[in-house]
Short mmCIF file of C-alpha atoms in Angstrom, two decimals:
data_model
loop_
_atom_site.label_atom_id
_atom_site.label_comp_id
_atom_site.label_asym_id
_atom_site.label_seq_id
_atom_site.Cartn_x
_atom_site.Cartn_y
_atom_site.Cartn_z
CA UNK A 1 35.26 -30.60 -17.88
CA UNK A 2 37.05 -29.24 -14.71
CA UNK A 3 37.32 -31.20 -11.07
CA UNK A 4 37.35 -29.03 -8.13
CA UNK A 5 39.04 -31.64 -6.05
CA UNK A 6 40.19 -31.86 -2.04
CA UNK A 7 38.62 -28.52 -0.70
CA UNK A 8 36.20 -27.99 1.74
CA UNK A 9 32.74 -27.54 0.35
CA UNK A 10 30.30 -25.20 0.90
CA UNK A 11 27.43 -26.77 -0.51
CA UNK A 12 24.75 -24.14 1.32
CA UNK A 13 21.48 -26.46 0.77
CA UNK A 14 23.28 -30.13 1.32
CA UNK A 15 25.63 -29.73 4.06
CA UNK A 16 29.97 -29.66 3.93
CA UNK A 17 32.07 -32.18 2.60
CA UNK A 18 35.59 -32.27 3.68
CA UNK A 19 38.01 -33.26 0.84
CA UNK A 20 35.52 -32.66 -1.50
CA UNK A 21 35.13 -32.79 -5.23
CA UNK A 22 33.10 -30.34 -7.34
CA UNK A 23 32.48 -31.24 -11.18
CA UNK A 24 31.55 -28.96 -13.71
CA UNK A 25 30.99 -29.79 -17.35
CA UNK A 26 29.34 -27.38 -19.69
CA UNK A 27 28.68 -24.79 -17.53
CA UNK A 28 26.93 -26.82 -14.63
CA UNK A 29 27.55 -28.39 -12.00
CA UNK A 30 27.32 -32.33 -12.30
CA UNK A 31 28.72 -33.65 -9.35
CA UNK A 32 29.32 -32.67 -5.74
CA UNK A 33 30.26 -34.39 -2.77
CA UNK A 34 32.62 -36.04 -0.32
CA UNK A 35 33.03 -39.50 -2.99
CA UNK A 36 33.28 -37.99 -6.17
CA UNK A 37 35.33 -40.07 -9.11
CA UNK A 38 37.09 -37.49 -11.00
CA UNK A 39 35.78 -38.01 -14.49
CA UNK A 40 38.55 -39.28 -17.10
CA UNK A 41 40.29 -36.27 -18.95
CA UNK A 42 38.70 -33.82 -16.75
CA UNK A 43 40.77 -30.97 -15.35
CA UNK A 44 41.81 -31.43 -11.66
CA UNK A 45 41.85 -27.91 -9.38
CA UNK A 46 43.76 -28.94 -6.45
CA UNK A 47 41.60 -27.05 -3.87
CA UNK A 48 43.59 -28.61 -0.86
CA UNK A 49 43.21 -26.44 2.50
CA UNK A 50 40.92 -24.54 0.69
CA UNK A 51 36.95 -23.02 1.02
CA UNK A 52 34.77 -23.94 -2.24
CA UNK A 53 31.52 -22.06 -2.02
CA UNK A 54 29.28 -20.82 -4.35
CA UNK A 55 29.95 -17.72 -6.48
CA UNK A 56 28.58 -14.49 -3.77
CA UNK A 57 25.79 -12.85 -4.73
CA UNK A 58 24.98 -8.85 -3.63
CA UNK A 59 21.29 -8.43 -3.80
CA UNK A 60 21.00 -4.86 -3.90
CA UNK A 61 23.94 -3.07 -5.81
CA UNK A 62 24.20 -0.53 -8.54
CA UNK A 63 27.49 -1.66 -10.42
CA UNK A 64 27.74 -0.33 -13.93
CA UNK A 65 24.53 2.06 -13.56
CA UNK A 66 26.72 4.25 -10.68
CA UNK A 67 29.90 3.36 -12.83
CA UNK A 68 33.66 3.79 -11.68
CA UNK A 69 35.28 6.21 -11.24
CA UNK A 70 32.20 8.26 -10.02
CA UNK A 71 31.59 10.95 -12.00
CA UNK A 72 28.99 12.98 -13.27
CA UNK A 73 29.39 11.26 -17.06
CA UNK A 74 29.46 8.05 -14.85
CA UNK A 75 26.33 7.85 -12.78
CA UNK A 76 23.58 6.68 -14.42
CA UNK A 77 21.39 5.71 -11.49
CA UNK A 78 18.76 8.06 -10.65
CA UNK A 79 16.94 10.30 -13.21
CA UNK A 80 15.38 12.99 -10.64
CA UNK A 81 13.14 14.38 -12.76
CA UNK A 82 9.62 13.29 -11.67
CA UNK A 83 8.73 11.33 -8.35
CA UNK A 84 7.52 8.40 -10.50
CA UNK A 85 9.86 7.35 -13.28
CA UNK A 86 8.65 3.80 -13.49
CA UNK A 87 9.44 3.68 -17.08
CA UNK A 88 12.92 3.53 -16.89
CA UNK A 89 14.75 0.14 -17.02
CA UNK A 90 18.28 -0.41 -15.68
CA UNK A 91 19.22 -2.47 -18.63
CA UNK A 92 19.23 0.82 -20.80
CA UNK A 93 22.42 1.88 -18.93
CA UNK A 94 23.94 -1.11 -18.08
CA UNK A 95 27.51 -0.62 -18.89
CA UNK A 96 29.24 -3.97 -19.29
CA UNK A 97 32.67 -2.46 -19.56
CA UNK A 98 32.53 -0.50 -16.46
CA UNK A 99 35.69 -1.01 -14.51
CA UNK A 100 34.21 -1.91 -11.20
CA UNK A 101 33.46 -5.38 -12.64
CA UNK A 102 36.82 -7.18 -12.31
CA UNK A 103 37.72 -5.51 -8.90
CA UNK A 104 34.41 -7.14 -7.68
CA UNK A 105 34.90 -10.14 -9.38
CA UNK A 106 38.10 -10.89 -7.41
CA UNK A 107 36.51 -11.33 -4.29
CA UNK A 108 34.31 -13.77 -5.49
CA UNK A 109 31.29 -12.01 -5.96
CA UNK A 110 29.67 -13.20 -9.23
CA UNK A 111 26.08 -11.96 -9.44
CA UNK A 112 24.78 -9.05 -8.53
CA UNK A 113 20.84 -7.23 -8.74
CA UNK A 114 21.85 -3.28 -10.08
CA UNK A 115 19.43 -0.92 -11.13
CA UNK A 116 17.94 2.50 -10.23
CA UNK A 117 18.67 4.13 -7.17
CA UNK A 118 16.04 5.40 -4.48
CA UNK A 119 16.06 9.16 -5.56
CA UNK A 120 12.79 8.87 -7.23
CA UNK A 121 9.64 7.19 -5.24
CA UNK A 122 10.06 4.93 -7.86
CA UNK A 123 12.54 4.70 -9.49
CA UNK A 124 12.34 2.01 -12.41
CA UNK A 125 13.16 -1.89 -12.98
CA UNK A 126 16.52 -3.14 -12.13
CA UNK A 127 18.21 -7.00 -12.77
CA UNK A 128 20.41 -9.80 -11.07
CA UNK A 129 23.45 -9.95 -13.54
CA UNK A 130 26.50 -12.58 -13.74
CA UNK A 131 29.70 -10.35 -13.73
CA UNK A 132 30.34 -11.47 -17.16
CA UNK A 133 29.98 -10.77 -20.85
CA UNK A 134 29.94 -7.97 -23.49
CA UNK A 135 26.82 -6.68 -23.53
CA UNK A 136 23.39 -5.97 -21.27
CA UNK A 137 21.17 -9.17 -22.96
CA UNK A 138 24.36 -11.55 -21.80
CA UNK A 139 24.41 -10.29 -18.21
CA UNK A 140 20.80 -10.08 -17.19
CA UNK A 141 19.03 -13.05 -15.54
CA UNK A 142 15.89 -13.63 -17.12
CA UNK A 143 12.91 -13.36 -14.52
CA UNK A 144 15.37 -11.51 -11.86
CA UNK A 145 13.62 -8.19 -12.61
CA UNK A 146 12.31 -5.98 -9.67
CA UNK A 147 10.77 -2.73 -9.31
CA UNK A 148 12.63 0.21 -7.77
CA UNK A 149 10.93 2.00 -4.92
CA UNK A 150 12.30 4.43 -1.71
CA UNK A 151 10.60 6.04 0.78
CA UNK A 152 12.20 8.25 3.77
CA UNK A 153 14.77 10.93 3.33
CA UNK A 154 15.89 10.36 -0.34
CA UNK A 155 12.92 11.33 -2.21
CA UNK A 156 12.22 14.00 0.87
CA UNK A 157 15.87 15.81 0.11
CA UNK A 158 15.42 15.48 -3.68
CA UNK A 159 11.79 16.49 -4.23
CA UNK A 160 11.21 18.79 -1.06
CA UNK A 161 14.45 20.37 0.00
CA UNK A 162 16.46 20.79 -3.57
CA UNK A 163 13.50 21.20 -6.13
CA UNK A 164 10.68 22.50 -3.79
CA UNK A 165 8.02 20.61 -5.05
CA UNK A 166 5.97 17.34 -3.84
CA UNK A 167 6.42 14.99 -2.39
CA UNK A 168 8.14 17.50 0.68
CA UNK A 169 7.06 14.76 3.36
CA UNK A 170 6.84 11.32 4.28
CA UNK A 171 2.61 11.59 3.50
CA UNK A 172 3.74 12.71 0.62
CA UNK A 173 5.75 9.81 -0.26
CA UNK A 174 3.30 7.52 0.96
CA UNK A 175 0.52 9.40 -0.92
CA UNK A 176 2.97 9.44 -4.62
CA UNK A 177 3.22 5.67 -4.16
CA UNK A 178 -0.19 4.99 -3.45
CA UNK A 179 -1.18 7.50 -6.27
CA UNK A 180 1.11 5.70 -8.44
CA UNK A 181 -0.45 2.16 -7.69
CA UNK A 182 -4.29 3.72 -8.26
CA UNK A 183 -3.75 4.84 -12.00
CA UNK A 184 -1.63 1.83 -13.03
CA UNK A 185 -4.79 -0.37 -11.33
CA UNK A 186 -7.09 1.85 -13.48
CA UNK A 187 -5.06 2.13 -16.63
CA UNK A 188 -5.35 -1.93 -16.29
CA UNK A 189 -8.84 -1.90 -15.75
CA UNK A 190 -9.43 -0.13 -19.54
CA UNK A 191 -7.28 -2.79 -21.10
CA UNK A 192 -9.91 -5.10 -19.34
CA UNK A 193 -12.86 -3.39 -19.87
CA UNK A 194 -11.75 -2.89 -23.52
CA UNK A 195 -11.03 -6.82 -24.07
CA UNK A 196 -14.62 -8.09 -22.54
CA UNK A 197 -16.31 -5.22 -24.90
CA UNK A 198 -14.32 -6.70 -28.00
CA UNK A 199 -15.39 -9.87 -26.81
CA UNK A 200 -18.78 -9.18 -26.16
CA UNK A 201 -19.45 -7.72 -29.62
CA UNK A 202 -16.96 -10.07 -31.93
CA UNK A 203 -14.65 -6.91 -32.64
CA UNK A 204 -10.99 -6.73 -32.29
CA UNK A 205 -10.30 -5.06 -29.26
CA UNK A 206 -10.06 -0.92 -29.05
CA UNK A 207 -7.26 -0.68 -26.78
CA UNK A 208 -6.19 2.63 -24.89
CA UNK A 209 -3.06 4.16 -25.69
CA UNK A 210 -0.03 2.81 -24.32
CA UNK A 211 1.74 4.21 -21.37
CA UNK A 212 4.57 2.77 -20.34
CA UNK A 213 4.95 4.39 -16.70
CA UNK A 214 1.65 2.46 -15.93
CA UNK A 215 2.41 -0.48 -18.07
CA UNK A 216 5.75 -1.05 -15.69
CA UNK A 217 3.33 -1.18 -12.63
CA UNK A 218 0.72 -2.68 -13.95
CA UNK A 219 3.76 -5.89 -13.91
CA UNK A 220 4.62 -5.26 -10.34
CA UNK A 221 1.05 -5.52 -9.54
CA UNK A 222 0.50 -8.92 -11.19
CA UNK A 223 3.79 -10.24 -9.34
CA UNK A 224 6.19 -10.03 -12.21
CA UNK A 225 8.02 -7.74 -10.57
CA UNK A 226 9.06 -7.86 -7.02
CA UNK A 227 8.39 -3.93 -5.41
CA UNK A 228 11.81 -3.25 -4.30
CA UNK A 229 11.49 -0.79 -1.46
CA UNK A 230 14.32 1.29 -0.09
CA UNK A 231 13.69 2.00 3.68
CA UNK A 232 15.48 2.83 6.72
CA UNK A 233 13.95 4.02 9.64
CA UNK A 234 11.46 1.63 11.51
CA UNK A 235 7.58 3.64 10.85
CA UNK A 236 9.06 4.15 7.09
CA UNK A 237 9.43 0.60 7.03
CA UNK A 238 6.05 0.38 8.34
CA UNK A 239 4.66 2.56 5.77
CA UNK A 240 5.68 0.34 2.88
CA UNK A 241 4.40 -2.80 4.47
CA UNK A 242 1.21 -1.57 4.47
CA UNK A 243 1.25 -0.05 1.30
CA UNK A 244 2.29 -3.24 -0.27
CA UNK A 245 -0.34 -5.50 1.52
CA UNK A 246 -3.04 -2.67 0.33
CA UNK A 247 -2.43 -3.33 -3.45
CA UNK A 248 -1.41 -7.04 -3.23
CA UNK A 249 2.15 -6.74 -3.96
CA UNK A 250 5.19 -9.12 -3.53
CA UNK A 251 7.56 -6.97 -1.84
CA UNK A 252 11.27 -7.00 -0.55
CA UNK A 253 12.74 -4.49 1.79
CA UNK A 254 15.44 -3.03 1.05
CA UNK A 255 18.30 -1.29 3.91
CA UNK A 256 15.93 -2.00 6.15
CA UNK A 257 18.24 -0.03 8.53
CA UNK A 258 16.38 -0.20 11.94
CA UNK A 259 14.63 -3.37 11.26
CA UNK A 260 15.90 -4.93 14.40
CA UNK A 261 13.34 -2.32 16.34
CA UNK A 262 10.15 -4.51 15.13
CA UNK A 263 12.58 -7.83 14.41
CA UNK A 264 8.96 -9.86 15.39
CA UNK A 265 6.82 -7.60 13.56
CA UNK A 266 8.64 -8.55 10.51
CA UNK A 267 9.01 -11.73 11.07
CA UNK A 268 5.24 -11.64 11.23
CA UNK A 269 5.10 -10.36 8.24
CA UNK A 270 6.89 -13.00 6.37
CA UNK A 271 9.70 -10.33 5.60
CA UNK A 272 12.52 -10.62 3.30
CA UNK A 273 15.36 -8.04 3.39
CA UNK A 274 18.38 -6.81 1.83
CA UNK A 275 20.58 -5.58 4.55
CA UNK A 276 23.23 -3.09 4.75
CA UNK A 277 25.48 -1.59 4.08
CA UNK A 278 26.83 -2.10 7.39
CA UNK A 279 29.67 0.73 7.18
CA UNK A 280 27.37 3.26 6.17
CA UNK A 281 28.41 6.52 7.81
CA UNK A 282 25.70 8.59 9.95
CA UNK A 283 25.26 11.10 6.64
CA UNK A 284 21.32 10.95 7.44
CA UNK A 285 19.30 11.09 10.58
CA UNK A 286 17.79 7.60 9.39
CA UNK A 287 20.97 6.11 10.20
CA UNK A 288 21.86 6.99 12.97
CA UNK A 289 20.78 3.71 14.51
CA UNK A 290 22.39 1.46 11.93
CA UNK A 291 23.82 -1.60 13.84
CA UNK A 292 26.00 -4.46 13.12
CA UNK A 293 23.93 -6.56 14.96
CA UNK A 294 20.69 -6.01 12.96
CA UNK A 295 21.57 -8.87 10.32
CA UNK A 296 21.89 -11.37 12.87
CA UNK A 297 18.72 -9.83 15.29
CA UNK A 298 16.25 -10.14 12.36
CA UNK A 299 17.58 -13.84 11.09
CA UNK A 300 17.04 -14.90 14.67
CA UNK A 301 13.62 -13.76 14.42
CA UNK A 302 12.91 -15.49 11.01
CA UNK A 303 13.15 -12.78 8.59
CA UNK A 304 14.78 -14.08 5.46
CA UNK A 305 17.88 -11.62 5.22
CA UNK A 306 20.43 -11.07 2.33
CA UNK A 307 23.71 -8.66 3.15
CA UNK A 308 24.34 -6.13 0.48
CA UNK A 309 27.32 -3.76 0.20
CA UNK A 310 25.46 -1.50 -2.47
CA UNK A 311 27.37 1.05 -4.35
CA UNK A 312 29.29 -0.19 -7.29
CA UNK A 313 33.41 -0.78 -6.44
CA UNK A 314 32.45 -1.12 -2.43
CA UNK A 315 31.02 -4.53 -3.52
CA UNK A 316 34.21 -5.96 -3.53
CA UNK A 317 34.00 -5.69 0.91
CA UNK A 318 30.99 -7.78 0.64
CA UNK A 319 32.63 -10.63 2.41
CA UNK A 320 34.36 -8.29 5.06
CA UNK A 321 30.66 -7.12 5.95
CA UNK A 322 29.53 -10.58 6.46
CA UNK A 323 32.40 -10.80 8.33
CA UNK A 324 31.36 -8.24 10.87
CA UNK A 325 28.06 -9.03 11.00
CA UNK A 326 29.26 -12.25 12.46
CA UNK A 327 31.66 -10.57 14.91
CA UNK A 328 28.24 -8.93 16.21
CA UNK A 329 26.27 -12.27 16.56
CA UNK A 330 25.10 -13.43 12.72
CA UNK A 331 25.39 -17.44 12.82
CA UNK A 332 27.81 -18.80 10.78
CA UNK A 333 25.08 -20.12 8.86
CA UNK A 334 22.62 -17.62 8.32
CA UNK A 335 25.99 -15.51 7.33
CA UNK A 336 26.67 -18.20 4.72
CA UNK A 337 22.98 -18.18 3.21
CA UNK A 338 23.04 -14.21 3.38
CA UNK A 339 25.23 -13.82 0.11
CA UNK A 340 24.01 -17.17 -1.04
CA UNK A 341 20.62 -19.01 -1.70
CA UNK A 342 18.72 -16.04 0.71
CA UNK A 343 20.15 -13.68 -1.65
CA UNK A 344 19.73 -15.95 -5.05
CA UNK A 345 15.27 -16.49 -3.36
CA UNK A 346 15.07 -12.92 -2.63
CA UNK A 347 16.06 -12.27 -7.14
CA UNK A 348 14.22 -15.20 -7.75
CA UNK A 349 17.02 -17.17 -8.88
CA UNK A 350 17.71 -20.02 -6.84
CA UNK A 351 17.29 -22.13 -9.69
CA UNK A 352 20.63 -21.09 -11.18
CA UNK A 353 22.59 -19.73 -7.89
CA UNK A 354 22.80 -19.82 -4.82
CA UNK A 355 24.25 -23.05 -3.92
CA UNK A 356 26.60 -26.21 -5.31
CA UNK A 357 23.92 -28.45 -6.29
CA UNK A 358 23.63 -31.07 -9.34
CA UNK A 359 21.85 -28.94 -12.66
CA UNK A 360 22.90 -25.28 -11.00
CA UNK A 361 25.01 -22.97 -12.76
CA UNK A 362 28.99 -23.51 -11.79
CA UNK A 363 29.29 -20.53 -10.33
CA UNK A 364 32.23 -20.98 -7.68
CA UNK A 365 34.79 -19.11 -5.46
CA UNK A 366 37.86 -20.64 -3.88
CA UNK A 367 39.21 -18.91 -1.21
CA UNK A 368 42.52 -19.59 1.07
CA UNK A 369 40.87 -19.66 4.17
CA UNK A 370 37.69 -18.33 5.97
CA UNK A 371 35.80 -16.59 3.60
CA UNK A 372 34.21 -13.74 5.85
CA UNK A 373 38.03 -13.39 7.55
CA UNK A 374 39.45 -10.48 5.88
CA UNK A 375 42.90 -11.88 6.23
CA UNK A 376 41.36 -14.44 3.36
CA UNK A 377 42.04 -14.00 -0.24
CA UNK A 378 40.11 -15.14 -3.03
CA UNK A 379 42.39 -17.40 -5.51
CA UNK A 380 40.26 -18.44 -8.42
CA UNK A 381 36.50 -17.68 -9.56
CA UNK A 382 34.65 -19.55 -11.86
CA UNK A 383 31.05 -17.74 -13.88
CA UNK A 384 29.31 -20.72 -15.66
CA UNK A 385 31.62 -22.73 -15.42
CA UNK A 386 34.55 -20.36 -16.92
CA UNK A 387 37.53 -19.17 -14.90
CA UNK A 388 37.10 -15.56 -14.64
CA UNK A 389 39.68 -14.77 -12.33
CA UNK A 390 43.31 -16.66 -10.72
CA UNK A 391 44.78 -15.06 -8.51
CA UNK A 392 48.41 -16.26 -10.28
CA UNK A 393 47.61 -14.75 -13.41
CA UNK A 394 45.90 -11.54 -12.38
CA UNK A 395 47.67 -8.21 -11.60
CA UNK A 396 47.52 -7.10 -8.02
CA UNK A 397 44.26 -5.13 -7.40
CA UNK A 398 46.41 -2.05 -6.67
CA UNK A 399 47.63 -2.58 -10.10
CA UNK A 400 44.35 -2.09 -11.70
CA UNK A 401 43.41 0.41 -14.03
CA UNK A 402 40.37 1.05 -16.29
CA UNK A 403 40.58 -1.81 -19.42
CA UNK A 404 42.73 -3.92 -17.67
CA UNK A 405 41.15 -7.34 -17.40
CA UNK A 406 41.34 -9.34 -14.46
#
């Protein structure tokens, strides 16, 4: 049993308590607030002058699929090989040793989605994962899954420029997704039509051979999987709204790079976006009007936004991101809820994360100061309760090498 005791906490859902004392026994949290007994025997964490806020959380990354150091024999995240590759799952390259992990880790990031990359149309299932364990089934969230999607220049450059073949276009983007979504609606309907016959004549059922491409979709289309959809520019954006309201789906945007053109529009929409990265250089003409100020623009308007740093290592600026997008005009709340419970509803995990609540999981930073300044550093991390990382015990960060832990 540990007692955070005397720091200010962040609760996220339940306000700040000054002074405050978080306990954690088994893994969970059991107590939080400003009156908190320390439980007998527990361990006390003197948190004194210091932030306690729940563990970050990067909703759109692809640590230990686009593993560190960057190489070919490394990067795992798109197979470019067909415009639909649905069938692929992020789990099947999910490389719990890759060194990224404890760099990311000490700046109190502690769950991250990962997965496929937006090379492909689509691109196959990725995961929320704690930044702990030894292998894939440890990591993974259950229910966190999502679908993999892009539209825009990625799947343009790949498919049209470099292998000269569809999709060349954005129709032709449009028109792979849409294809895609028609034969895993009628690949569904045989399974149905092959059940009521069984049914209908007392037989076991005669089912069509399996195909797992369509089978993937087939669970994004009954809302087991959210349709994850990369997007920059504004009509792109567009696009995969209306694609997703034309088969039913439940949809998240991801980049969503110029969404502070049609900020209402979304909002109307019920949107809810990954946003960033902020830095992102002006490689592509669909970013050259990515703005600092979109975060804050689009939570004014009521669009449920989560700040990603994507990449792998580059996670570890998450909070310096935040940071700026507060310099440009993010409140200091919606900041706050951006890497928190926005980011833990947008995985579907705000059971677990997200916030210091009674029953969640004790997932929990301390930092020295502000924890958006980047003058703050991160002293101690607990995953499930478990100290993962003290700053007093750990080797400086530019000390770090592959194998090293923490």
């Amino acid at each position: 049993m540990i007692a955070i005791k005397g720091g200010k906490v962040l609760t996220i859902t339940n306000g700040t308590f000054e002074g405050g004392t978080v306990v954690i026994d088994n893994g969970k949290i059991t107590a939080v607030g400003a009156d908190v007994a320390v439980p007998v025997g527990a361990e006390v964490v003197d948190a004194t002058g210091r932030w306690v806020v729940p563990g970050l959380i990067d909703a759109h990354s692809h640590i230990s699929l686009w593993g560190d150091p960057m190489l070919w024999a490394t990067e795992d995240i798109n197979d470019c090989t067909a415009p639909n590759t649905g069938q692929l799952r992020g789990r099947d390259a999910l490389n719990p040793q890759d060194p990224a992990i404890p760099v990311v880790v000490r700046a109190g990031v502690t769950t991250v989605f990962t997965g496929p990359g937006s090379g492909n149309i689509i691109g196959g299932t990725g995961m929320a994962i704690k930044l702990r364990g030894l292998t894939a089934e440890e990591m993974i969230i259950p229910g966190s899954e999502g679908m993999k999607m892009a539209l825009g220049e990625n799947p343009k450059r790949v498919y049209g420029e470099m292998l000269k073949k569809y999709p060349a276009t954005r129709m032709g983007n449009a028109a792979v997704l849409r294809e895609s979504f028609v034969e895993a609606q009628n690949y569904q309907r045989k399974y149905q039509e092959a059940e009521a016959e069984a049914k209908a004549k007392g037989e076991e059922p005669k089912w069509p051979d399996r195909n797992l491409k369509l089978e993937a979709l087939g669970r994004v289309l009954r809302h087991e999987l959210k349709a994850r959809i990369h997007c920059h520019r504004a009509d792109d954006i567009v696009t995969a709204i209306n694609i997703a309201e034309e088969f039913g789906l439940d949809w998240v945007i991801e980049h969503c790079t110029e969404g502070y053109l049609i900020a209402d529009y979304l909002a109307s929409k019920k949107a809810r976006a990954t946003i960033g990265p902020l830095l992102m250089e002006h490689s592509k003409h669909e970013l050259w009007r990515v703005s600092m100020r979109n975060p804050g623009l689009l939570a004014k308007a009521g669009v449920k936004v989560a700040i990603q740093a994507d990449g792998a290592l580059v996670t570890k600026w998450l909070p310096v991101q935040v940071g700026l997008a507060m310099r440009y005009g993010m409140d200091e709340k919606d900041a706050f809820e951006s890497v928190t419970i926005n980011a833990a509803d947008i995985l579907g995990i705000a059971d677990r994360v997200g916030s210091l609540e009674v029953g969640k999981d004790a997932d929990i930073a301390i930092y020295d100061g502000h924890p958006f300044c980047n003058f703050t550093q991160c002293e101690r991390v607990y995953i499930d309760g478990n100290e993962v990382y003290n700053i007093n015990t750990a080797p400086p960060e530019d000390d770090y090498r592959p194998g090293r832990l923490f």
